[in-house]
Short mmCIF file of C-alpha atoms in Angstrom, two decimals:
data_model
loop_
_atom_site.label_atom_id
_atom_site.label_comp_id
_atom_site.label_asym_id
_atom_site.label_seq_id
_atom_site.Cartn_x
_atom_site.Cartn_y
_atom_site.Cartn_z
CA UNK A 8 122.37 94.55 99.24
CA UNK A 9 122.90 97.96 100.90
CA UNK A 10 120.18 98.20 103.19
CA UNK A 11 116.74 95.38 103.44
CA UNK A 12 113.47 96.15 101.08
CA UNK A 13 110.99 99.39 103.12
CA UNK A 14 109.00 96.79 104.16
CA UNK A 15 111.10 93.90 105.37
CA UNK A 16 110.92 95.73 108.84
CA UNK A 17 107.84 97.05 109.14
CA UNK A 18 106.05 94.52 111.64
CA UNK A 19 103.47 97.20 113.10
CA UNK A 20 99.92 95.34 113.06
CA UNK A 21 97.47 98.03 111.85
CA UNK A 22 94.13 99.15 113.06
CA UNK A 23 91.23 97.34 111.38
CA UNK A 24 88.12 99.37 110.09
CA UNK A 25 84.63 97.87 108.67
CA UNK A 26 82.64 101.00 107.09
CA UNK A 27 79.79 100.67 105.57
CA UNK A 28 79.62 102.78 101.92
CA UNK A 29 75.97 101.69 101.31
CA UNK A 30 72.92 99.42 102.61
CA UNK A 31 74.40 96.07 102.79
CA UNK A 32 78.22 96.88 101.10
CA UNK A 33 81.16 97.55 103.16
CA UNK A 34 84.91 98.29 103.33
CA UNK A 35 87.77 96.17 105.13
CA UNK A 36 90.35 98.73 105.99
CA UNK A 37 93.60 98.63 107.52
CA UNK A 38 95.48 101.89 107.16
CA UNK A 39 97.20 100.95 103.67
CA UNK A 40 96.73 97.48 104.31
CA UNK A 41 95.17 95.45 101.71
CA UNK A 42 91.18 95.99 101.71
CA UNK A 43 88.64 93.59 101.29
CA UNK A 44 85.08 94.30 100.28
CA UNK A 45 81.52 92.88 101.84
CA UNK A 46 78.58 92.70 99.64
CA UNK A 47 75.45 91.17 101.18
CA UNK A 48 72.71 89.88 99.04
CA UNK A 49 69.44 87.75 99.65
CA UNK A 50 70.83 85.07 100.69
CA UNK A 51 74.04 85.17 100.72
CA UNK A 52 77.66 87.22 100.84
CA UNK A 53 80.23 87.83 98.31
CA UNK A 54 83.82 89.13 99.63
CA UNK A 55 86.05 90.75 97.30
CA UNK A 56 89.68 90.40 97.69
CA UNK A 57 90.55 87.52 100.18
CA UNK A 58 93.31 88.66 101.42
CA UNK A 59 97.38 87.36 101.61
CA UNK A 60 96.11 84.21 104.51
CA UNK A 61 93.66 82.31 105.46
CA UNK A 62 94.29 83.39 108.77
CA UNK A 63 94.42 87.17 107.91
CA UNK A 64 91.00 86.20 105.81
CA UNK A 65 89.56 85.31 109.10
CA UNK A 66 89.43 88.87 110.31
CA UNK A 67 87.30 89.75 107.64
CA UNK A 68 85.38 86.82 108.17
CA UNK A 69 84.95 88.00 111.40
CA UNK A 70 83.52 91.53 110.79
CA UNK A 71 80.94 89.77 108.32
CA UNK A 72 79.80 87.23 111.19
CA UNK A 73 79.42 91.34 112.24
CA UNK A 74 76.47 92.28 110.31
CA UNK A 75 75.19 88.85 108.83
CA UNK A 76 74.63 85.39 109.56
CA UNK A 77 74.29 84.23 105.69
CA UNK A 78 76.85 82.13 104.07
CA UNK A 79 79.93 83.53 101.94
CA UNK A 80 78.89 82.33 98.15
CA UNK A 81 81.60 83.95 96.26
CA UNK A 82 84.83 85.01 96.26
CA UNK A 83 86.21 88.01 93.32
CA UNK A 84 89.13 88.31 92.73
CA UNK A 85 89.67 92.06 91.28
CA UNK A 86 93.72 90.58 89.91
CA UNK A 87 96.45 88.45 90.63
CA UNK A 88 98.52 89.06 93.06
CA UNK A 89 98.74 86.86 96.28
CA UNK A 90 98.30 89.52 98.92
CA UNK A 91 94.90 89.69 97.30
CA UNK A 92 93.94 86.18 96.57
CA UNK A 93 96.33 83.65 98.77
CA UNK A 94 93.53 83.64 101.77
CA UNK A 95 90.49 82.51 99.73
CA UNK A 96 90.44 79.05 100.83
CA UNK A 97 89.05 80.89 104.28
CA UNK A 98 85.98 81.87 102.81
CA UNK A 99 84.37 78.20 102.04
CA UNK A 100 82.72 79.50 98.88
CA UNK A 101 81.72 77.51 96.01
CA UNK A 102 82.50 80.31 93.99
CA UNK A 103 85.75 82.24 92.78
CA UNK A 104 85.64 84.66 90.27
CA UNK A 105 88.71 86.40 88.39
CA UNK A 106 88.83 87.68 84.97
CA UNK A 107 90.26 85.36 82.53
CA UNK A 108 93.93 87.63 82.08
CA UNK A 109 94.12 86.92 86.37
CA UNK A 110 93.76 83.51 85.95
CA UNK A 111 96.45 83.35 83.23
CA UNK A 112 98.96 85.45 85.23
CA UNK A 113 98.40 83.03 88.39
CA UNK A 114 98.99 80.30 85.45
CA UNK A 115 102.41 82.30 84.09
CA UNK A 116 103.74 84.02 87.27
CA UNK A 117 101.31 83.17 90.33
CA UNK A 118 104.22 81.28 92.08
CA UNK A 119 106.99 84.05 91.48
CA UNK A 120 104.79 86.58 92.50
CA UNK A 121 103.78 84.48 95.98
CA UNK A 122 108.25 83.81 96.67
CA UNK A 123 108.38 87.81 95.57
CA UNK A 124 106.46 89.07 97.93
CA UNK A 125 106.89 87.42 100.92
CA UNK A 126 110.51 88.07 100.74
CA UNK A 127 109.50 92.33 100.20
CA UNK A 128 106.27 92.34 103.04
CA UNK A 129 106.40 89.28 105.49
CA UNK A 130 103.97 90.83 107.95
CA UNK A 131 101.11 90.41 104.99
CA UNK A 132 101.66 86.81 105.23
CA UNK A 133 101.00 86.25 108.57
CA UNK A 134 99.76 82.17 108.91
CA UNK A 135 101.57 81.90 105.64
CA UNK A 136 101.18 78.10 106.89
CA UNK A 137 97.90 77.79 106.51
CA UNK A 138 98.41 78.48 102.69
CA UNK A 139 96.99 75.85 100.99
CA UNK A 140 98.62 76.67 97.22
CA UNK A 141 98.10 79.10 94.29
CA UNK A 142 94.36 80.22 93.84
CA UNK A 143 92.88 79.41 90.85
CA UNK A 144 89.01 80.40 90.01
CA UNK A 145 86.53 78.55 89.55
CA UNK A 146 84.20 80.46 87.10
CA UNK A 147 86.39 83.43 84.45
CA UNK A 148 85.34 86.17 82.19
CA UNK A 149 87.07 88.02 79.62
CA UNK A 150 84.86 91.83 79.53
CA UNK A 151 82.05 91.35 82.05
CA UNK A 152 79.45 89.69 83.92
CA UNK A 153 76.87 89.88 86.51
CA UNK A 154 75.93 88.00 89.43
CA UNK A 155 72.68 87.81 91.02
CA UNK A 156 72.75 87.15 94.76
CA UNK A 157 69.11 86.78 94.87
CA UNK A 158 67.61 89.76 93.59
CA UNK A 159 71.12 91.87 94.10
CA UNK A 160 72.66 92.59 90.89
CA UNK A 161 76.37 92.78 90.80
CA UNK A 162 78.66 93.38 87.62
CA UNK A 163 81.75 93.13 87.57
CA UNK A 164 83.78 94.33 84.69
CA UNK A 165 87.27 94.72 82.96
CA UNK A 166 88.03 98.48 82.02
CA UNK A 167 91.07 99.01 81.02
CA UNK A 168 94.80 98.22 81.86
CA UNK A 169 96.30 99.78 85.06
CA UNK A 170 97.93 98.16 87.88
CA UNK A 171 97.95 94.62 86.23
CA UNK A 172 96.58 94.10 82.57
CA UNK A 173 93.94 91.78 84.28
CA UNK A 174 92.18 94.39 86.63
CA UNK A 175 88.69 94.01 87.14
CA UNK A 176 85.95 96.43 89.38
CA UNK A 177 82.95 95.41 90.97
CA UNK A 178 80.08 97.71 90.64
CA UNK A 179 76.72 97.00 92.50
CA UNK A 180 74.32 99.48 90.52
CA UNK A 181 71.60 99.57 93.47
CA UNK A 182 73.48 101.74 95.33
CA UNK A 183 75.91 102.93 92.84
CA UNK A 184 79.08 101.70 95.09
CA UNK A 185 82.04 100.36 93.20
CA UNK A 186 84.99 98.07 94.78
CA UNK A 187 88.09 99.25 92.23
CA UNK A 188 91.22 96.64 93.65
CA UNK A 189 94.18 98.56 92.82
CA UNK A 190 93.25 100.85 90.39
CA UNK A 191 92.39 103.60 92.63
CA UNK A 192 94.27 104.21 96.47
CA UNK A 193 93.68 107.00 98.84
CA UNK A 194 96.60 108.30 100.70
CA UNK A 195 98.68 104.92 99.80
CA UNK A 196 100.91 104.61 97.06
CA UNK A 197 100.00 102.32 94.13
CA UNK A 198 102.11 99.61 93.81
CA UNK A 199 102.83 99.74 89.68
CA UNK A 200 105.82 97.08 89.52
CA UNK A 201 103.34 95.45 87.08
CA UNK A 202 101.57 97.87 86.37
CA UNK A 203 100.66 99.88 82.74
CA UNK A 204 101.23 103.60 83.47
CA UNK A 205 100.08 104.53 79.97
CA UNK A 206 96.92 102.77 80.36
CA UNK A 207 95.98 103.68 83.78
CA UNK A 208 94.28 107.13 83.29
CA UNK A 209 92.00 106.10 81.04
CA UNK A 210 90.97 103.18 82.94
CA UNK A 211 90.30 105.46 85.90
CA UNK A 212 88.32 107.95 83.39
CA UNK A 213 86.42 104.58 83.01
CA UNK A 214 86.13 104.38 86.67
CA UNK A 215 85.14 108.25 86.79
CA UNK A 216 82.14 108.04 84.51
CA UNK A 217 80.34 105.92 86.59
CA UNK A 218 79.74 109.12 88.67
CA UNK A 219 79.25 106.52 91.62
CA UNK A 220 78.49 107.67 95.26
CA UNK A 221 81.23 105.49 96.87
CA UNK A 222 84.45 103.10 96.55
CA UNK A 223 86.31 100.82 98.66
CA UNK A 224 89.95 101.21 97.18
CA UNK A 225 92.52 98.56 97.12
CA UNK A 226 94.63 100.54 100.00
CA UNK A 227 93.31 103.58 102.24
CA UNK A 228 90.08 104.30 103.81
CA UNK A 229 86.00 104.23 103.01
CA UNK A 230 85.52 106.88 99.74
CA UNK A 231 82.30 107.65 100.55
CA UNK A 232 80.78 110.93 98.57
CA UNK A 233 81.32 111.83 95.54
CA UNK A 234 84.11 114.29 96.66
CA UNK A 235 86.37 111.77 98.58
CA UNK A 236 85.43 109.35 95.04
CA UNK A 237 87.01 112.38 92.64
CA UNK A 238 89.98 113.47 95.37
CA UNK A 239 91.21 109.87 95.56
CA UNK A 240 90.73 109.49 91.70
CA UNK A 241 92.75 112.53 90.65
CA UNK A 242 95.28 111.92 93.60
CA UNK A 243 95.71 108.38 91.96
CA UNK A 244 96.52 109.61 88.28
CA UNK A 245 98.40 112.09 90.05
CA UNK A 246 101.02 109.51 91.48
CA UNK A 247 100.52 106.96 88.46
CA UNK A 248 101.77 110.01 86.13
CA UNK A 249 104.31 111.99 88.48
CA UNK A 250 106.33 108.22 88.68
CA UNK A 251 106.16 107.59 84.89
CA UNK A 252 107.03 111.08 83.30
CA UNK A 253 110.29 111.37 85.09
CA UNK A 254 111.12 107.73 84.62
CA UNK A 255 110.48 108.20 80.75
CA UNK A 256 112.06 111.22 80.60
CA UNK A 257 115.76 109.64 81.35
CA UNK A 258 114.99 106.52 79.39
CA UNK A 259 114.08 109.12 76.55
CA UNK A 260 117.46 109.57 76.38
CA UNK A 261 119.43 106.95 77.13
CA UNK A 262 120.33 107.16 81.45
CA UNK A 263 120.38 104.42 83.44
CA UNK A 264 117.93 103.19 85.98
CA UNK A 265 119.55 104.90 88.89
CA UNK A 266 119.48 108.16 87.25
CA UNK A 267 115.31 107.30 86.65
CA UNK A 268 115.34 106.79 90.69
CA UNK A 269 116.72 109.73 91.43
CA UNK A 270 114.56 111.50 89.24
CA UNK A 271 110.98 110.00 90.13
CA UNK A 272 112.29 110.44 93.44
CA UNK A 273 113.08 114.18 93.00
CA UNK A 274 109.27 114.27 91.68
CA UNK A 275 107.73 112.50 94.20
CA UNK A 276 109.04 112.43 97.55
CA UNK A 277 107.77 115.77 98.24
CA UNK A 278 104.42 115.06 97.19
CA UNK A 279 104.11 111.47 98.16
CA UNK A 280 106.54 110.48 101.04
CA UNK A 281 103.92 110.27 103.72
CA UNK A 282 101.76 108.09 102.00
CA UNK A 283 101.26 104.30 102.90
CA UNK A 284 104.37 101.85 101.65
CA UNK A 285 105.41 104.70 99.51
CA UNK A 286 108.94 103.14 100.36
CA UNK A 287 108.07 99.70 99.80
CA UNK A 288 106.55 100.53 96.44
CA UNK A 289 109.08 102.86 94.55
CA UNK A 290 111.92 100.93 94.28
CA UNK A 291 109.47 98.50 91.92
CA UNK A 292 107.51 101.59 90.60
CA UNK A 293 110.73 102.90 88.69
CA UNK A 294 111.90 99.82 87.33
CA UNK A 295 108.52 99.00 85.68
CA UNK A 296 108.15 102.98 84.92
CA UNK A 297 111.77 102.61 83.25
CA UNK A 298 111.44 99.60 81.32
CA UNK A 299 107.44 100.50 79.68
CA UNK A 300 109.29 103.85 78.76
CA UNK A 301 111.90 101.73 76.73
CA UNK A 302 109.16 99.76 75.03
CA UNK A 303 108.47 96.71 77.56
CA UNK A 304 104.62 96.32 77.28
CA UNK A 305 104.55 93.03 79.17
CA UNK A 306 105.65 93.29 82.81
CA UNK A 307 108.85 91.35 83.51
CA UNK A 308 107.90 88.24 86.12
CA UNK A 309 109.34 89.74 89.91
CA UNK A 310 111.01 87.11 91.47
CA UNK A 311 112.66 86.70 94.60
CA UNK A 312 116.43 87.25 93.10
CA UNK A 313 115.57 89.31 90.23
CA UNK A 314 114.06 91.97 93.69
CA UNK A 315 117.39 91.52 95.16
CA UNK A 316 119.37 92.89 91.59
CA UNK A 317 116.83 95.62 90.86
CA UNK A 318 117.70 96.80 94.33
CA UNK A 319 121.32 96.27 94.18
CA UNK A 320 121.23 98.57 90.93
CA UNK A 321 119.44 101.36 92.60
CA UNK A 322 121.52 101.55 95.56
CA UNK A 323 124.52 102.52 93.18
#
């Protein structure tokens, strides 16, 4: 290997921020960091995303113990992937939600994925000790449901295929704030190594037509208005299109996946290069961008050796 993954050196603790995006809902921030979500109700708290750690969950444990004494009921789960879901065991909750497709993924590739990214991101995993094992759910869904946390309703929902085929969002119609995972980023590049690029745009049309007054996005700050909501929306298709059309472009006919590099790069570097892990993400971006163009619907599992050959290739 030519040269380590973007983020194999990139040990720089980032800033934490807690915003609040509506009465009793905030947004765990950490410039491009994973986010986590707060959603107070009654009588209790629901977190969504649990972070890579238990110890890393602590910190948003922390900024809860913030605003509210009541005790953390559920944890959702908006997809697979362990820098999202590894931490939960932090939480105490009796509850873990995921759509049914998230639990299956965990089930097919949860273990791969966890070996996978360590190797790429290290710093994510800080107290990767304190990992007790793969997180499964304890309650699934397959299109929808809502959760009452006393008189709080919250619905969370499936809406289309974008950055894994299991996404789910988390809407919380009293204030019309929606936590989207992955689907949408502000000023952070989407990580679509399993990811549907075809798919994506109409999921966040989905998204869009809620018309809601805030989201916490997977990565990047607090959208809160309706014009930071449709900026970070559009700026999401945006990158989700400008990394698949020149990707499918030399897979139309027939170049390699070095040529599909050099050409997503040629698109997107000047647009995107100052965006969070824009680095770590591309290298992954372009070899799921390159293989969906040539007909692979299903993501191919990411393991630990199979990042180490999709890098070789693509430093020539």
């Amino acid at each position: 290997m030519a040269k380590a993954f973007a983020s194999q050196g990139d040990m720089t603790e980032k800033k934490i921020t807690f915003d609040q995006i509506g009465e009793g809902l905030y947004a765990f921030t950490a410039e491009g960091d994973p986010n986590s979500g707060v959603i107070i109700g009654d009588d209790s708290v629901m977190i969504v995303e649990a972070q890579a750690t238990p110890r890393l969950a602590n910190k948003v444990i922390e900024c809860v113990r913030s605003v509210t004494d009541r005790p953390i009921s559920h944890v959702v789960l908006t997809h697979y992937h362990a820098v999202r879901v590894l931490g939960a065991s932090a939480y105490g909750a009796d509850q873990i939600i995921m759509g049914d497709q998230a639990r299956a993924m965990v089930v097919e590739r949860g273990q791969e994925d966890w070996d996978s990214e360590f190797q790429r991101f290290p710093r994510l995993f800080e107290g990767h000790e304190s990992i007790p094992g793969l997180t499964y759910p304890t309650t699934t869904f397959s299109d929808d449901m809502t959760v009452y946390l006393g008189n709080r309703r919250i619905d969370l929902m499936h809406l289309g295929r974008a950055h894994t085929s299991g996404d789910i969002v988390i809407h919380v119609p009293d204030q019309n704030v929606m936590f989207t995972g992955d689907i949408v980023e502000d000023h952070s590049a989407c990580y679509c190594g399993d990811g549907h690029f075809s798919d994506w745009g109409d999921t966040l049309d989905n998204i869009a037509s809620f018309d809601v007054d805030a989201i916490a996005p997977g990565r990047g700050g607090a959208l809160i208005g309706k014009e930071a909501v449709e900026r970070a929306i559009e700026s999401t298709r945006d990158f989700v299109y400008s990394t698949y059309a020149p990707a499918a472009k030399v897979a139309a006919r027939g170049g390699s996946l070095k040529e599909a590099w050099d050409a997503v790069r040629a698109e997107c570097d000047p647009k995107f290069a100052d965006y969070a892990i824009y680095e770590h993400c591309l290298p992954f971006n372009v070899a799921r961008a390159y293989d969906e163009a040539r007909g692979i619907d299903t993501p191919r599992i990411w393991t630990a050796q199979r990042d180490l050959d999709m890098w070789a290739a693509l430093q020539g």
